[in-house]
PDB file of C-alpha atoms in Angstrom:
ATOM      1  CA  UNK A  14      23.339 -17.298  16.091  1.00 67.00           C
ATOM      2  CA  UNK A  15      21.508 -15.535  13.315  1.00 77.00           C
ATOM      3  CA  UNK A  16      22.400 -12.631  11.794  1.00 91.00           C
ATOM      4  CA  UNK A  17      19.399 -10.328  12.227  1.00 94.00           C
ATOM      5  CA  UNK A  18      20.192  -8.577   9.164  1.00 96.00           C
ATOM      6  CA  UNK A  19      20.351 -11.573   7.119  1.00 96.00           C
ATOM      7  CA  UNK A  20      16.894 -12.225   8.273  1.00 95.00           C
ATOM      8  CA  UNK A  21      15.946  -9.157   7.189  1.00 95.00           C
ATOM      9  CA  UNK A  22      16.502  -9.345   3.587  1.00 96.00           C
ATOM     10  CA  UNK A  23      15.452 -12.956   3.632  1.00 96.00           C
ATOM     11  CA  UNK A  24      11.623 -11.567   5.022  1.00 96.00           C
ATOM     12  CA  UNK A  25      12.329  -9.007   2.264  1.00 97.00           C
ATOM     13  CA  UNK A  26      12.507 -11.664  -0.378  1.00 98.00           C
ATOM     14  CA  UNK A  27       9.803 -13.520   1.090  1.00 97.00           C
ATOM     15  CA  UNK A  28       7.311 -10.519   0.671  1.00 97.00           C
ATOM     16  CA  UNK A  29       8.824 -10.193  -2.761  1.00 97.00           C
ATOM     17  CA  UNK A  30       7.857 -13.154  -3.538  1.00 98.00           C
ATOM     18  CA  UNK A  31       4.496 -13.292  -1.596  1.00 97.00           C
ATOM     19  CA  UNK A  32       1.035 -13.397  -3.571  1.00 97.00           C
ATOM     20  CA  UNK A  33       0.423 -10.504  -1.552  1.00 97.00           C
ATOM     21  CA  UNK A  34       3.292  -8.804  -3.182  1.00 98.00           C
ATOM     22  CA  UNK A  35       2.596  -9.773  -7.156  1.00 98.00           C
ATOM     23  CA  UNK A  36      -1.076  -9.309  -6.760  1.00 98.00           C
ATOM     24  CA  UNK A  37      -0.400  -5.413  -5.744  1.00 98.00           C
ATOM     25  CA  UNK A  38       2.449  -5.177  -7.955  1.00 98.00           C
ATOM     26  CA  UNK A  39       0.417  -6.333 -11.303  1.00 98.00           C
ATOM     27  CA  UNK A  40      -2.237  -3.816  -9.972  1.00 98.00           C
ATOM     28  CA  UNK A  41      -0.027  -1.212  -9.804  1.00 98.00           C
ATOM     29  CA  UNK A  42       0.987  -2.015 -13.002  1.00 98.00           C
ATOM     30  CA  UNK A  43      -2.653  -1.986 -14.878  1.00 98.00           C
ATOM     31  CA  UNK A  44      -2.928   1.723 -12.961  1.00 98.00           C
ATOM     32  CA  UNK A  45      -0.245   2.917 -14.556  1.00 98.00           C
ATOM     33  CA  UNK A  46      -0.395   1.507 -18.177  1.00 98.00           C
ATOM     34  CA  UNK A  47      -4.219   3.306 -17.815  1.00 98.00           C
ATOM     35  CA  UNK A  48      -3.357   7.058 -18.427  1.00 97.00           C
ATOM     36  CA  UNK A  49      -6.665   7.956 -17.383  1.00 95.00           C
ATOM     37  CA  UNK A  50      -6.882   5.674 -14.006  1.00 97.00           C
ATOM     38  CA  UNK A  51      -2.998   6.759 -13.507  1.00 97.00           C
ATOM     39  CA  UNK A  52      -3.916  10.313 -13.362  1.00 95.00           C
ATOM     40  CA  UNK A  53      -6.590   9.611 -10.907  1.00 95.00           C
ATOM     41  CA  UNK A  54      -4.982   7.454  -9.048  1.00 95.00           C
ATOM     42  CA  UNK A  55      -2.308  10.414  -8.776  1.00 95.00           C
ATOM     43  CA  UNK A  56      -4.776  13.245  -8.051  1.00 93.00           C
ATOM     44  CA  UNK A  57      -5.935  10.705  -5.396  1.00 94.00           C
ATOM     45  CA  UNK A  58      -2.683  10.265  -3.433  1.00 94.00           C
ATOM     46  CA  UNK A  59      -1.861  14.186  -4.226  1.00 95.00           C
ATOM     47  CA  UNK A  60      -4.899  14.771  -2.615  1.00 93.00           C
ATOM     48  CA  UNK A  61      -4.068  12.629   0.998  1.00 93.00           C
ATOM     49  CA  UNK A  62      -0.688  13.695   0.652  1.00 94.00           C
ATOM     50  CA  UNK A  63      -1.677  17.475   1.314  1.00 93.00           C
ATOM     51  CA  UNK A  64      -3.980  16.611   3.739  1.00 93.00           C
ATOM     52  CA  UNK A  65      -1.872  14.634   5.774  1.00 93.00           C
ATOM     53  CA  UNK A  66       0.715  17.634   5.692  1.00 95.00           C
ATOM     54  CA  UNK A  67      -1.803  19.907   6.864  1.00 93.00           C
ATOM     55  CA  UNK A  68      -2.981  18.158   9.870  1.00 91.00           C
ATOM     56  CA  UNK A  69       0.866  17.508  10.717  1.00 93.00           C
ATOM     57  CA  UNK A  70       1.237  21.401  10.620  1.00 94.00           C
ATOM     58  CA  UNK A  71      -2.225  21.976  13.067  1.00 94.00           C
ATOM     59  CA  UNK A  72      -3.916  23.864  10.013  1.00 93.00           C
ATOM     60  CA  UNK A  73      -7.278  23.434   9.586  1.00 92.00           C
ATOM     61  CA  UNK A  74      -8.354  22.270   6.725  1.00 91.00           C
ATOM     62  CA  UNK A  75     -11.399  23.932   4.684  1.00 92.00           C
ATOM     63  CA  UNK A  76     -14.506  22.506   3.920  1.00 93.00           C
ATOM     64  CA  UNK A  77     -13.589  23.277   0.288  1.00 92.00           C
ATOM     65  CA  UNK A  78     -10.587  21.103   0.986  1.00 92.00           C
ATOM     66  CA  UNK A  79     -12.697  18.270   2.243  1.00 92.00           C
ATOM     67  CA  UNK A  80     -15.401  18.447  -0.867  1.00 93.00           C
ATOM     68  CA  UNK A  81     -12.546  18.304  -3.124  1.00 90.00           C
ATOM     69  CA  UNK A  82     -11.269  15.198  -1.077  1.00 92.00           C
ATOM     70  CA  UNK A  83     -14.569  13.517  -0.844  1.00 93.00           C
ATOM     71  CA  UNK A  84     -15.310  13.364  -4.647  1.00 93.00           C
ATOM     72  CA  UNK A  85     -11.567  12.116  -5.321  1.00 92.00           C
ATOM     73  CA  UNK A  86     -12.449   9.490  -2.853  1.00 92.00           C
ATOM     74  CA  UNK A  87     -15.765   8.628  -4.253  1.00 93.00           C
ATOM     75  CA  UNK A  88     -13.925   8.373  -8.123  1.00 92.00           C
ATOM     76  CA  UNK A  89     -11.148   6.546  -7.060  1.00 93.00           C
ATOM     77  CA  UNK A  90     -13.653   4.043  -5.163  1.00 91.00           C
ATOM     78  CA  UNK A  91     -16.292   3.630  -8.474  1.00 94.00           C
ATOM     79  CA  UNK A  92     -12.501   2.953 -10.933  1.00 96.00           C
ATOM     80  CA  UNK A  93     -12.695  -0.895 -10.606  1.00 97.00           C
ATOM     81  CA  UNK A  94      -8.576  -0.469 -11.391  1.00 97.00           C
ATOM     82  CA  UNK A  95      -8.093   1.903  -8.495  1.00 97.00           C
ATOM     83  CA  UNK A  96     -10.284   0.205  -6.802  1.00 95.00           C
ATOM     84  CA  UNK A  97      -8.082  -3.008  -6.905  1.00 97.00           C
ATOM     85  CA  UNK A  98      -4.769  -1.718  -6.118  1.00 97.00           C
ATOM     86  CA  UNK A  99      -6.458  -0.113  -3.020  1.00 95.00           C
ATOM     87  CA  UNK A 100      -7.647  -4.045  -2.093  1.00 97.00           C
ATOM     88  CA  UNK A 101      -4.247  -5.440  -2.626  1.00 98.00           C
ATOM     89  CA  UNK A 102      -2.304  -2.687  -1.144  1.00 97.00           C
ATOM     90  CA  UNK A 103      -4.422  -3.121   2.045  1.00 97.00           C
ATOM     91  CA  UNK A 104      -4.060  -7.398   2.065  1.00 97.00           C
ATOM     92  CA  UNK A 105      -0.716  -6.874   1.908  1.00 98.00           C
ATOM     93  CA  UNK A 106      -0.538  -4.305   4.249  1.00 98.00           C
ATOM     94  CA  UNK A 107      -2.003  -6.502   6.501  1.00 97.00           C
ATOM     95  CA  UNK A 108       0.226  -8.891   6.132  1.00 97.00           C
ATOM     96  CA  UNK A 109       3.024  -6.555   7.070  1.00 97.00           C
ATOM     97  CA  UNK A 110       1.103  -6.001  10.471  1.00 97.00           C
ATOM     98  CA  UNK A 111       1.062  -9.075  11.199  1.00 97.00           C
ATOM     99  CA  UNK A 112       4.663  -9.643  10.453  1.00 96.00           C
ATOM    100  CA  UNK A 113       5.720  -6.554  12.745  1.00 96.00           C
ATOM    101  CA  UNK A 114       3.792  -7.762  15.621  1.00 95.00           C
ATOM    102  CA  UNK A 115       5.606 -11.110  15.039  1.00 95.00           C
ATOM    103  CA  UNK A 116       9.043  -9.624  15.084  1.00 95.00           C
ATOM    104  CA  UNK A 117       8.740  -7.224  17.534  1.00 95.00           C
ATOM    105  CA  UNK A 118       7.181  -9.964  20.115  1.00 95.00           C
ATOM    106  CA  UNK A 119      10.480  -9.741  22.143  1.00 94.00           C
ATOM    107  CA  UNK A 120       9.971  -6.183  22.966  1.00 93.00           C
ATOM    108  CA  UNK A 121       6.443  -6.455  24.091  1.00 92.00           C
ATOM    109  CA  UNK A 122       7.693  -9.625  25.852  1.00 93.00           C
ATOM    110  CA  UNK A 123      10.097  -7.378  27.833  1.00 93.00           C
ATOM    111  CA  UNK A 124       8.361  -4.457  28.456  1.00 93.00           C
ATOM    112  CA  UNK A 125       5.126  -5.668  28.569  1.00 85.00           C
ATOM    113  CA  UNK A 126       4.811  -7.878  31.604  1.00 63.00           C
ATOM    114  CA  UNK A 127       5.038  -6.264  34.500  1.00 54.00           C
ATOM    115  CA  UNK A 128       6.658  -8.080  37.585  1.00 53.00           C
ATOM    116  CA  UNK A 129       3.881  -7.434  39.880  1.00 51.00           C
ATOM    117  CA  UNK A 130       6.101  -8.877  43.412  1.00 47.00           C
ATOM    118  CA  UNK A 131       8.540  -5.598  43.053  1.00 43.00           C
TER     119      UNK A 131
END
């Protein structure tokens, strides 16, 4: 029997190794050798980061807040760099979907069908 662990950090390697995974990774890379795309890209995730906090707290969040959001959005999205780690990061994000709905399969297996004669 497998060790599920070992399977694991074999899928680990795998995604390592994945065009998925270099494509984002020399993205990533080009955004951060680009001071100016790296500090946008930064202001960016700064930017969702607070958000995100704020809505996990119930505050409201102020239409100031959501101007300042919008035009980080609308910079990030015209930086053809940014622009392309965003792309890859969501491929390969996608790919990671798909790979958790593969694995956990057994789960919705057993939970999911409901014997309908009890």
């Amino acid at each position: 029997m497998p060790n599920i662990y070992d399977s694991a950090y074999e899928l680990e390697k795998a995604i390592r190794e994945s065009e998925e995974f270099k494509s984002l990774k020399l993205a990533y890379e080009t955004v951060m050798n680009n001071p100016s795309a790296k500090q946008m890209f930064e202001d960016f995730r700064d930017t969702q980061m607070n958000l995100q906090e704020k809505q996990m707290q119930g505050l409201d969040i102020t239409e100031e807040e959501l101007e300042k959001a919008r035009a980080v959005v609308e910079a990030v999205q015209e930086h053809q760099d940014i622009s392309k780690l965003m792309e890859e990061e969501q491929r390969l994000n996608l790919a990671i979907n798909d790979i958790s709905r593969i694995i956990t399969k057994p789960l919705e297996e057993l939970y999911g069908t409901t014997d309908e004669t009890n």
